[in-house]
Coordinates of C-alpha atoms in Angstrom, one line a residue:
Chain A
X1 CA 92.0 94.9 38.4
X2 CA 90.8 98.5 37.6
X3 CA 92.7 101.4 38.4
X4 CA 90.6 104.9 38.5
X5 CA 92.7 108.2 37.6
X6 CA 91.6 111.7 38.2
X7 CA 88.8 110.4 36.9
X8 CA 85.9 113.3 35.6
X9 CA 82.8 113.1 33.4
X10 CA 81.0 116.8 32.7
X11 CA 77.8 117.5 30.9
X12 CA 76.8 121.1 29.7
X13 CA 73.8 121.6 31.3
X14 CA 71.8 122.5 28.5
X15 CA 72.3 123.0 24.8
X16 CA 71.5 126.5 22.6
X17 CA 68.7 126.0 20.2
X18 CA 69.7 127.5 17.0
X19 CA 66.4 127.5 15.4
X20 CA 67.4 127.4 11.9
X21 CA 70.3 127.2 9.7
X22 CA 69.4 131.6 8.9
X23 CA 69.3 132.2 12.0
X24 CA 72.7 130.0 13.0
X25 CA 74.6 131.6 9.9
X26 CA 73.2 135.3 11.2
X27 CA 74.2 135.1 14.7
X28 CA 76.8 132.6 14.5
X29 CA 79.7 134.7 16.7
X30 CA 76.5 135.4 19.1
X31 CA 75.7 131.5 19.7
X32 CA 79.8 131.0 20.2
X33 CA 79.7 133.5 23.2
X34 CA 76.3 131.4 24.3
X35 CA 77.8 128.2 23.9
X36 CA 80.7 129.0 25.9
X37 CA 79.0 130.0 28.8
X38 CA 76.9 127.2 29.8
X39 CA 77.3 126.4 32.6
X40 CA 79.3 122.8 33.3
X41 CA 78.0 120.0 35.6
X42 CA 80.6 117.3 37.0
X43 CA 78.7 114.1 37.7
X44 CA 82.0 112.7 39.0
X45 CA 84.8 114.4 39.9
X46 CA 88.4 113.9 39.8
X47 CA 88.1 110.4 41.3
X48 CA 90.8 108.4 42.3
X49 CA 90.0 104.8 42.9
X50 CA 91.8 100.8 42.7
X51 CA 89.6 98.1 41.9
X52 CA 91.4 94.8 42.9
X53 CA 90.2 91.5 41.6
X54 CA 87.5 89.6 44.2
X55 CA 86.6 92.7 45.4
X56 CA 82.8 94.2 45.9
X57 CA 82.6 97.9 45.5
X58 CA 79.3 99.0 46.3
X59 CA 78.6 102.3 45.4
X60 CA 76.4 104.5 46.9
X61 CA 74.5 107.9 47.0
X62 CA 71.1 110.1 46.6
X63 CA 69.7 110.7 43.1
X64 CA 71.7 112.1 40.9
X65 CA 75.1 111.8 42.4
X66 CA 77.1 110.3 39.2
X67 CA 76.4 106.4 40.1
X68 CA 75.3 105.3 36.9
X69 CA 77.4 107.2 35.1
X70 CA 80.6 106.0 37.0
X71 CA 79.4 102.4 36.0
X72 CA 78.9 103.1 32.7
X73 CA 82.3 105.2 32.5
X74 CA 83.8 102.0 34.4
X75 CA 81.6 99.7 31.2
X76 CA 83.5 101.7 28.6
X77 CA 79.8 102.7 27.0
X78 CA 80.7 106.1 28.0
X79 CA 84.3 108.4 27.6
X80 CA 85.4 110.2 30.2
X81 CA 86.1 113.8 30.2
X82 CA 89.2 113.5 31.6
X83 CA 91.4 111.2 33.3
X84 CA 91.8 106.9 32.7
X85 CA 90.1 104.1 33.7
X86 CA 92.7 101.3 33.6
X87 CA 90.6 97.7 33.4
X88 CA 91.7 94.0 33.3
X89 CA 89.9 91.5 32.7
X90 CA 86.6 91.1 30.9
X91 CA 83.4 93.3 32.0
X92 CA 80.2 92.0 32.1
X93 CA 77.5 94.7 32.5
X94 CA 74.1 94.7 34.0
X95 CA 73.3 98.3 33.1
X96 CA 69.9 97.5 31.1
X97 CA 69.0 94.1 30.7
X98 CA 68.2 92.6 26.5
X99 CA 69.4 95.9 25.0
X100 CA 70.3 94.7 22.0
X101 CA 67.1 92.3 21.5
X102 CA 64.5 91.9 18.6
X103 CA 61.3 91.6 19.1
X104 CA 60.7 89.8 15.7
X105 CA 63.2 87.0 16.2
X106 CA 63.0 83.7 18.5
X107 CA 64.6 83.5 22.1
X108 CA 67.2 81.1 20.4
X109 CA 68.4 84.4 18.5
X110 CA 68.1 86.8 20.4
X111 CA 70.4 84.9 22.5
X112 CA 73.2 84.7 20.0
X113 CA 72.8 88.2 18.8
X114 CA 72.9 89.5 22.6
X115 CA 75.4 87.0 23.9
X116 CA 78.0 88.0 20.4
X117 CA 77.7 91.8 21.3
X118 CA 78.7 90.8 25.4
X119 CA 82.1 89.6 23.4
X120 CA 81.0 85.9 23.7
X121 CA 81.8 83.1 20.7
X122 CA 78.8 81.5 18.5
X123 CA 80.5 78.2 19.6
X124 CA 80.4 78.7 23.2
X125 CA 76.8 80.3 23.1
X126 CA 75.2 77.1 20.9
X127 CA 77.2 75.5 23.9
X128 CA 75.5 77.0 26.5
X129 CA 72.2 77.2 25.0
X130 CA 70.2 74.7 26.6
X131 CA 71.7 75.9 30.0
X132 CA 70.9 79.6 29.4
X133 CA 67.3 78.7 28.4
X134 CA 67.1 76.3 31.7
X135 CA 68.2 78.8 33.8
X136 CA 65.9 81.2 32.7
X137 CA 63.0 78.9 33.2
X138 CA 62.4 79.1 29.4
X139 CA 63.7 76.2 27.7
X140 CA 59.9 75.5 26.0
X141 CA 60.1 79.1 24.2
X142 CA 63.4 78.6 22.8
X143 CA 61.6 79.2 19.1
X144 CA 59.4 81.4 19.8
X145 CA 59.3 85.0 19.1
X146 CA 60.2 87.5 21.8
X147 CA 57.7 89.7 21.3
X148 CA 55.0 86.7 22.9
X149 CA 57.5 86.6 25.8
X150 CA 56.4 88.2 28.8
X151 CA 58.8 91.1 30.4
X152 CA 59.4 88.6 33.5
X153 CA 60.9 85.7 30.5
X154 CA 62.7 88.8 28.6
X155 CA 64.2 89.7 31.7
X156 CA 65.1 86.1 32.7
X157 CA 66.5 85.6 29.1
X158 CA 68.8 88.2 29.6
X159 CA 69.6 87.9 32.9
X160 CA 70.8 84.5 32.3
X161 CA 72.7 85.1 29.5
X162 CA 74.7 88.0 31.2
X163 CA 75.0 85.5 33.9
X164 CA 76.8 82.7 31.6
X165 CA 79.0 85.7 29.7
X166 CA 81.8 84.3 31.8
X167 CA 83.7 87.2 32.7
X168 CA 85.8 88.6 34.9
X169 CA 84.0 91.7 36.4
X170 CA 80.5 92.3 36.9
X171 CA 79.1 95.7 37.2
X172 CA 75.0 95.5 38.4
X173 CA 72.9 98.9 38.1
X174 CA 70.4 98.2 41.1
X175 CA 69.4 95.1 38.4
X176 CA 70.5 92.2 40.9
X177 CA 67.1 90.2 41.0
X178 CA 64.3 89.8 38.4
X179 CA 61.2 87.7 37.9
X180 CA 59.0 86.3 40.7
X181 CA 60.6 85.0 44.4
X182 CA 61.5 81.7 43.1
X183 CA 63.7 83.1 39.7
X184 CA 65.1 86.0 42.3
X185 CA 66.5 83.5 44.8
X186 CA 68.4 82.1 42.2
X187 CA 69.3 85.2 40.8
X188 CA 71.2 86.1 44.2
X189 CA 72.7 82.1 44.6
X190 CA 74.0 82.9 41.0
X191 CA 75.6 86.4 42.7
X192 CA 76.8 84.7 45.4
X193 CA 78.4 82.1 43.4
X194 CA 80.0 85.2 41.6
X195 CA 81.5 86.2 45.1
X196 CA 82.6 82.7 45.7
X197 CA 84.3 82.4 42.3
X198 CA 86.4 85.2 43.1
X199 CA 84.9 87.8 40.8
X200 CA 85.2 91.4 40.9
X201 CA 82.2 92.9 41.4
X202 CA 80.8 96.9 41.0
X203 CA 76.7 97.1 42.4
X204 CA 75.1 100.6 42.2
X205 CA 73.0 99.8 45.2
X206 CA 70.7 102.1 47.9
X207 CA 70.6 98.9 49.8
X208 CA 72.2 99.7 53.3
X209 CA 71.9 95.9 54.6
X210 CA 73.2 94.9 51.3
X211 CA 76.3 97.0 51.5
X212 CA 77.0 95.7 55.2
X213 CA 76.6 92.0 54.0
X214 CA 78.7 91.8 51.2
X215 CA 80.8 95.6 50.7
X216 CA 84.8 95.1 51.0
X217 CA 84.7 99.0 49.5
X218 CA 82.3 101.7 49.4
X219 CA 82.1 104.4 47.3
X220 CA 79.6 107.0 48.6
X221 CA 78.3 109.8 45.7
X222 CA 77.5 113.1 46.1
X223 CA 76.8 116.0 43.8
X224 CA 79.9 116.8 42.4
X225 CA 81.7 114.7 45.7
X226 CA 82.6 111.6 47.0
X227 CA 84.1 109.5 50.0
X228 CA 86.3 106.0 49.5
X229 CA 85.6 103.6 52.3
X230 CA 88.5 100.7 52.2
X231 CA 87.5 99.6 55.5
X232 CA 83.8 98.6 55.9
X233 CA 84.7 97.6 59.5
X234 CA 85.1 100.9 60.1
X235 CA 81.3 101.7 59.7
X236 CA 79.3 102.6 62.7
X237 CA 75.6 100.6 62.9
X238 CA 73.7 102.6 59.8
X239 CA 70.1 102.7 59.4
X240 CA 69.6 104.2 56.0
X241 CA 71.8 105.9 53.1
X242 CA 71.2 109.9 54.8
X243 CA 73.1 108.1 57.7
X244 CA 76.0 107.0 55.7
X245 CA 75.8 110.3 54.0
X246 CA 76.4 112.0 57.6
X247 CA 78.8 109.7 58.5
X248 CA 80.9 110.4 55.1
X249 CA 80.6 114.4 56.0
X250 CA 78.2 115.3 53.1
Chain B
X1 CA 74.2 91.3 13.7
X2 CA 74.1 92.1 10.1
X3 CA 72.7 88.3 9.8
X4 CA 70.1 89.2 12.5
X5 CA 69.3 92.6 11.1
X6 CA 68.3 90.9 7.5
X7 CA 66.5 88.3 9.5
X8 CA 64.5 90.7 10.8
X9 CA 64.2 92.6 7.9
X10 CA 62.0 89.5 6.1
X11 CA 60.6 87.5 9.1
X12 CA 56.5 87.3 8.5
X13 CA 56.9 88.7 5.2
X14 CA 55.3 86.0 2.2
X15 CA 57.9 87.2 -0.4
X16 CA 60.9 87.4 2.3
X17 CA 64.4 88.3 0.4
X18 CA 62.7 88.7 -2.7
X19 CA 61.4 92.2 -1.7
X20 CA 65.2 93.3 -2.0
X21 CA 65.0 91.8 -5.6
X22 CA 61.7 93.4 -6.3
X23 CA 62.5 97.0 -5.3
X24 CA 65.2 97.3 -7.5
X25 CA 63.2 95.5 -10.1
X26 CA 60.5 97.7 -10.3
X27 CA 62.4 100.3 -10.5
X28 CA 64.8 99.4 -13.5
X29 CA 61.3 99.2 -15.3
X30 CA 59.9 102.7 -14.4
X31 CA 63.6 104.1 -15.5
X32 CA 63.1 101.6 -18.8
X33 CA 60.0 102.6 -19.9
X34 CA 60.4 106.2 -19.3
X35 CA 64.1 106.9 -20.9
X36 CA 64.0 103.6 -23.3
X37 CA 60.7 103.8 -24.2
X38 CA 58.9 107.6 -24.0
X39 CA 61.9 109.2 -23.9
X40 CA 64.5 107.5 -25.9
X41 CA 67.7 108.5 -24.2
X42 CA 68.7 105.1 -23.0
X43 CA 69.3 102.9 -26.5
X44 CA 72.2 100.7 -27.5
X45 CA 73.7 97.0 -27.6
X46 CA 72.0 95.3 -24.4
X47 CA 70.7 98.5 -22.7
X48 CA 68.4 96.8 -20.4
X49 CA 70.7 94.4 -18.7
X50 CA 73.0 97.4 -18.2
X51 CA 70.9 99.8 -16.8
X52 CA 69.6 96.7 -14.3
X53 CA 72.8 96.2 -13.3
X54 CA 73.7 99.5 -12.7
X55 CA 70.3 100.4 -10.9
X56 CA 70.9 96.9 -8.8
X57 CA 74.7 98.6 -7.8
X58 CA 73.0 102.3 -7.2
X59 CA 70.4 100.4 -4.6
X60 CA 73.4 98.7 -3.0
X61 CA 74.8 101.9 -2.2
X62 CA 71.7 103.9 -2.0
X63 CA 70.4 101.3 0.7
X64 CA 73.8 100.7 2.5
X65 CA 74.3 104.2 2.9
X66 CA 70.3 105.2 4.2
X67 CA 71.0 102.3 6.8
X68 CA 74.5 103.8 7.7
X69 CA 73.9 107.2 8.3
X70 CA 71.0 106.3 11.1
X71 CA 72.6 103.3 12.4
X72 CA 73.8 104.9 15.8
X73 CA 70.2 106.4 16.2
X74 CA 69.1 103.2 15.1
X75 CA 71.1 101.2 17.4
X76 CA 71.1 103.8 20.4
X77 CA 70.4 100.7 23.2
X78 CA 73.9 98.8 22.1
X79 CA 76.3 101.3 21.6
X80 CA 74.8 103.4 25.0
X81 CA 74.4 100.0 27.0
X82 CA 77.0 97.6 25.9
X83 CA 81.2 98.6 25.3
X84 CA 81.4 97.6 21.6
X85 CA 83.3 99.2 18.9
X86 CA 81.9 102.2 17.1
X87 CA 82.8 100.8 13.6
X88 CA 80.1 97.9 14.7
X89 CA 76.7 100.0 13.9
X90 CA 77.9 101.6 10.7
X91 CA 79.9 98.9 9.1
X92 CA 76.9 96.3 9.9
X93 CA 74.5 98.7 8.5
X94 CA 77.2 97.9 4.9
X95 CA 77.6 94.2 5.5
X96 CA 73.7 93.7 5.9
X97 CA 72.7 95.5 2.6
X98 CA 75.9 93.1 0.7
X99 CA 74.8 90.3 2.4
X100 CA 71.0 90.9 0.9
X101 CA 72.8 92.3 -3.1
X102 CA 75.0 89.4 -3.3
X103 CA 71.7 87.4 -3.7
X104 CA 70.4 90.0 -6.2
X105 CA 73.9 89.5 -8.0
X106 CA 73.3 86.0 -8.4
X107 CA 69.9 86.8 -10.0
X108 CA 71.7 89.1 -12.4
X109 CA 74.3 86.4 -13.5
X110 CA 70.7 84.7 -14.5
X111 CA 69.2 87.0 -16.2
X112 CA 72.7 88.1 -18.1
X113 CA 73.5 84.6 -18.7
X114 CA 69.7 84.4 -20.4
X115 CA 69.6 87.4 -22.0
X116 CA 73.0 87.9 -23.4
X117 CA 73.1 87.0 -27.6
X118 CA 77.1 86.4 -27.1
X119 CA 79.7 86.9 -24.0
X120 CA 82.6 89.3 -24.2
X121 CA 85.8 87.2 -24.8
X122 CA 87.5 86.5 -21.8
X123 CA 84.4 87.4 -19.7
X124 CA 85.8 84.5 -16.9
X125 CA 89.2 85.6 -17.3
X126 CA 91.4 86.3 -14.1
X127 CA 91.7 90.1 -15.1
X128 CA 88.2 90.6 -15.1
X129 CA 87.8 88.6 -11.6
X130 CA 90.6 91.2 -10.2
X131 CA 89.0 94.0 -11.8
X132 CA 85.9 92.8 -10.4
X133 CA 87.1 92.5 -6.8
X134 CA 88.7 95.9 -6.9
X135 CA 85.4 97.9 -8.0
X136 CA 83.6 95.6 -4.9
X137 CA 86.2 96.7 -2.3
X138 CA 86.6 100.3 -3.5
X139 CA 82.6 100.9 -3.6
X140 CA 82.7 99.1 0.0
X141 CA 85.5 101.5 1.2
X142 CA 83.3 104.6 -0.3
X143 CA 80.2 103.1 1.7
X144 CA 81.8 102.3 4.7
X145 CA 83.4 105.2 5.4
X146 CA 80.4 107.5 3.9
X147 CA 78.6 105.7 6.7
X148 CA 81.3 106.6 9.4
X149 CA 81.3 110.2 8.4
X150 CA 77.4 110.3 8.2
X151 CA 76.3 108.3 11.2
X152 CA 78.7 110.5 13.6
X153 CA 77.4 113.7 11.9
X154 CA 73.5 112.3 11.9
X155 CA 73.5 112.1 15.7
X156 CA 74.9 115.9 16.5
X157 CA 73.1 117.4 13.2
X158 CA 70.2 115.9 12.4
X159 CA 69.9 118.0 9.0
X160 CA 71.8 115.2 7.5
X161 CA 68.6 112.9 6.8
X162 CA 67.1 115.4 4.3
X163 CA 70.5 116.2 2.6
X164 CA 72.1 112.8 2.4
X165 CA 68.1 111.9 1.2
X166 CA 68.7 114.6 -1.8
X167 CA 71.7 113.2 -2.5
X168 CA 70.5 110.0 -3.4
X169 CA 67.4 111.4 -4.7
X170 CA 69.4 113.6 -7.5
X171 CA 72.4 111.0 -7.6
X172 CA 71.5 108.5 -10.0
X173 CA 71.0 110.9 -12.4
X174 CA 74.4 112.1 -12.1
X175 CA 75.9 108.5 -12.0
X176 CA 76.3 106.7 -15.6
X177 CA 73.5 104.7 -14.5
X178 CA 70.2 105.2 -17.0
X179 CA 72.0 107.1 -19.8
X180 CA 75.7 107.7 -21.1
X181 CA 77.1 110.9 -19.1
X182 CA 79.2 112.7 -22.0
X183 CA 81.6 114.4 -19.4
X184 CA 84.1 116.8 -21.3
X185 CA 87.4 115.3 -21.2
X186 CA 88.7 118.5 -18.8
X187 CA 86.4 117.4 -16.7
X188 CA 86.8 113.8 -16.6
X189 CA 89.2 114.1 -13.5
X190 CA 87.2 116.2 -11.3
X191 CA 83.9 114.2 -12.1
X192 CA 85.4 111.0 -11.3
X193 CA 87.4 112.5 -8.0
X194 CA 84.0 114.2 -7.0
X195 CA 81.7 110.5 -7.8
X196 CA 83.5 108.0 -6.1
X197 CA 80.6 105.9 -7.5
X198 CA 81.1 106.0 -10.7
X199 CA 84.4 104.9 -11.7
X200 CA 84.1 101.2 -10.2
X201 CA 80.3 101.2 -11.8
X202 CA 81.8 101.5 -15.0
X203 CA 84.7 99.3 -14.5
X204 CA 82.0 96.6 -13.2
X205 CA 80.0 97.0 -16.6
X206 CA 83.1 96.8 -18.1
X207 CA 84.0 93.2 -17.6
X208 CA 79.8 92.0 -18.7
X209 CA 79.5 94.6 -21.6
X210 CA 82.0 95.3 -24.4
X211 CA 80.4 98.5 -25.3
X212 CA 81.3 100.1 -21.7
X213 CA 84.0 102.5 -22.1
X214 CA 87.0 101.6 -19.9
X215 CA 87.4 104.8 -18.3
X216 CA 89.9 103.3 -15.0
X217 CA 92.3 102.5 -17.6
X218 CA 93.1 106.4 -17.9
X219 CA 96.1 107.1 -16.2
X220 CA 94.7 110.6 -14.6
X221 CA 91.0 109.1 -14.4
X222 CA 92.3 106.2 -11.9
X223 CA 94.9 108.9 -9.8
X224 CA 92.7 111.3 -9.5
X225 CA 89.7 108.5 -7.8
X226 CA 92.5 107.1 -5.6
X227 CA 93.3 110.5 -4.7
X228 CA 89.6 111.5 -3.4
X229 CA 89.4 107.9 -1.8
X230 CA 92.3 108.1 0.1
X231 CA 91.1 111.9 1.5
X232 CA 87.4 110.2 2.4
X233 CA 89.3 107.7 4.4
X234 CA 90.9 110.4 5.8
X235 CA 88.0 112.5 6.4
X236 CA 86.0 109.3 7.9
X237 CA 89.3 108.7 10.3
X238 CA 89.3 112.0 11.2
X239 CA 84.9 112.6 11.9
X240 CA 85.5 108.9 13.8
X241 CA 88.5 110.0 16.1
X242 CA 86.8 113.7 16.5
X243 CA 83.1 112.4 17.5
X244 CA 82.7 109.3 18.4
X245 CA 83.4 109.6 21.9
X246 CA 81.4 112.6 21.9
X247 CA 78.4 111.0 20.7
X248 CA 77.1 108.5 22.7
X249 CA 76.6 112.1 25.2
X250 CA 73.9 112.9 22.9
X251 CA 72.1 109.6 21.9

């Protein structure tokens, strides 16, 4: 379960060049009175929101509305500016997929080195080796070097490994699907085991049809607003995001 | 990651971990030949074993520290992408640089074990193992939590590169490294509060070379270091707590 409380993140909008250290010592009490006036920008906004476990929250909005950084806040690789985000259970996130891999070393490490810093054990991943690898279609390149890997078998590589962190909630940045049609299809059997298994789930998605298919709660992003659907039901036919937009009042 | 980081380090190299033996090598030679031999500052009982030692401790430091002051820029991807501890990038950037010095260590113990005419009494002795272990954990706390203080600092000002650069530029010379540092005795204190370095250097040579003076066994001397480590544990808790949260903003 997550709970959400009066939950905000701000960014300054821009940052004061000082130029040099002279010129920051010189006009030190000028830069203060800069610094203090920039102006602030709220990519989410005092947001209140429960989470319970098995649930899909889909959220939604244009560009720029906050959704990536709610997921990250919701991650923990971001601190709010205010307010708590209450989690239980272990996160699994799909914000960038192979972050944390090497270029120089084999597949086989890269796997251990990614799967330790998604909180799994050395034990379980020399476990699950030959299963990651055979999921991602790569089981031949185990020793190879990632850096003769193609982006389609880094992506795959770390796809399946998020996908065998075992955790308890998921949280997908528009990354649901890579590699050709074949790899994609069981990319979404994989996601749809995930619904089956009872997982909570958090998708940044634009994907109307998406939403309507597998949404138990919407959270629709705007600029500095936002609107909590509980009820999907409730949701007249929709065509495309501007007309969920409309029908949330933005 | 350490482990992967130093597997990175010497994959498709030909001399692989030796590099980290070389380095330090090559440079205890340019300091011998330049103070031992032009210069004739450094002399005395077994004066190139100790200055390799010490220059194989400074590079420990020197190395551990350069890694730990960049490791967040370093490791932007992980700590922006993935919820792990802070500690993680700067207290690998320490364990990866003692993982690759323990090795050198080992080549020390050869060399000393070679090149020694006689061993100190007692040289195995369990006082000299705890005196040992303290200098190692005190130098670790001093790197670890110079890295803590740097690495926060390096992302919102990035002067810190060229100053933390001088200071390990300029700081072997001011460590009892390449020659004796005659330090007035009113000064002793605030030398050895101010280079947190240089106490557990000496204590090390202490236990290998009979001719090191055994500076942590003054009273004052030892209070004084414990005094200035506790307030850079401090400081480090206090940068971590303050920035930390604030930095990934501006990674």
């Amino acid at each position: 379960m997550i709970r959400i409380q009066n939950l905000t993140k701000s960014y300054k909008r821009y940052i004061v060049h000082y130029g040099s250290l002279k010129n920051f010592l010189l006009n030190f009490k000028k830069f203060r009175k800069q610094v203090a006036t920039i102006d602030v920008l709220h990519a989410v906004k005092n947001l209140n929101l429960d989470i319970q476990s098995s649930e899909v929250l889909c959220i939604t909005g244009p560009n720029g509305a906050g959704k990536s950084t709610l997921a990250k806040l919701i991650a923990g690789t971001i601190e709010p500016t205010s307010g708590n985000i209450d989690v239980e259970g272990r996160i699994v996130p799909f914000l960038e997929l192979g972050v944390a891999f090497i270029w120089e070393l084999t597949g086989e490490d890269n796997l251990y080195l990614n799967g330790t810093l998604l909180g799994l054990s050395l034990n379980y991943l020399k476990k699950k080796k030959k299963e990651i690898f055979e999921f991602a279609e790569i089981f031949d390149f185990m020793n190879t070097p990632l850096k003769y890997y193609s982006s389609g078998m880094q992506l795959r590589l770390a796809f399946s490994i998020a996908m065998h962190a075992a955790g308890d909630i998921y949280i997908f940045d528009e990354i649901l699907a890579v590699g050709d049609s074949n790899f994609q299809k069981k990319c979404f059997d994989a996601f749809h085991n995930l619904i089956k298994t009872k997982k909570t789930i958090i998708i940044v998605t634009h994907d109307i049809e998406f939403i309507k298919k597998h949404a138990t709660k919407v959270l629709v992003l705007a600029p500095e607003k936002h609107h909590l659907i509980e009820d999907v039901s409730v949701l007249p036919p929709l065509e495309d995001l501007n007309s969920l937009l409309a029908f949330c009042g933005f | 990651m350490s482990f992967m980081d130093l597997k990175q380090k010497y994959q498709d190299s030909m001399l692989g971990f030796f590099w980290s033996f070389l380095k330090p090598f090559l440079q205890f030679v340019a300091y011998y030949v330049i103070f031992a031999k032009i210069l004739n500052v450094g002399s005395g009982v077994n004066y190139a074993l100790r200055l390799f030692f010490g220059v194989l401790l400074w590079a420990w430091f020197a190395e551990s520290t350069s890694l730990g002051f960049n490791s967040y820029i370093e490791k932007r991807s992980v700590v922006t992408k993935i919820k792990v501890s802070r500690y993680l990038p700067p207290v690998a950037a320490y364990t990866t640089q003692t993982m690759n010095y323990f090795l050198n260590l080992i080549l020390f113990f050869i060399l000393y074990v070679m090149g020694m005419p006689s061993f100190p009494v007692g040289l195995l002795s369990f006082y000299n193992f705890f005196i040992f272990f303290m200098s190692f954990c005190s130098m670790s706390l001093v790197i670890v939590n110079l890295n803590i203080i740097l690495a926060n600092l390096n992302v919102l000002y990035r002067d810190i590169r060229p100053i933390w650069e001088l200071v390990l530029s300029y700081g072997i010379f001011a460590t009892p490294i390449i020659y004796h540092i005659p330090i007035p005795e009113r000064y002793q204190t605030l030398y050895y509060a101010i280079n947190l370095i240089a106490l557990p250097l000496e204590a090390m040579k202490s236990i290998f070379f009979v001719e090191q003076s055994k500076t942590y066994l003054l009273p004052h001397v030892l209070i004084a270091y414990i005094v200035s480590l506790a307030i850079l544990i401090l400081m480090s808790r206090l940068t971590y707590k303050k920035l930390s949260k604030k930095i990934i903003d501006y990674l």
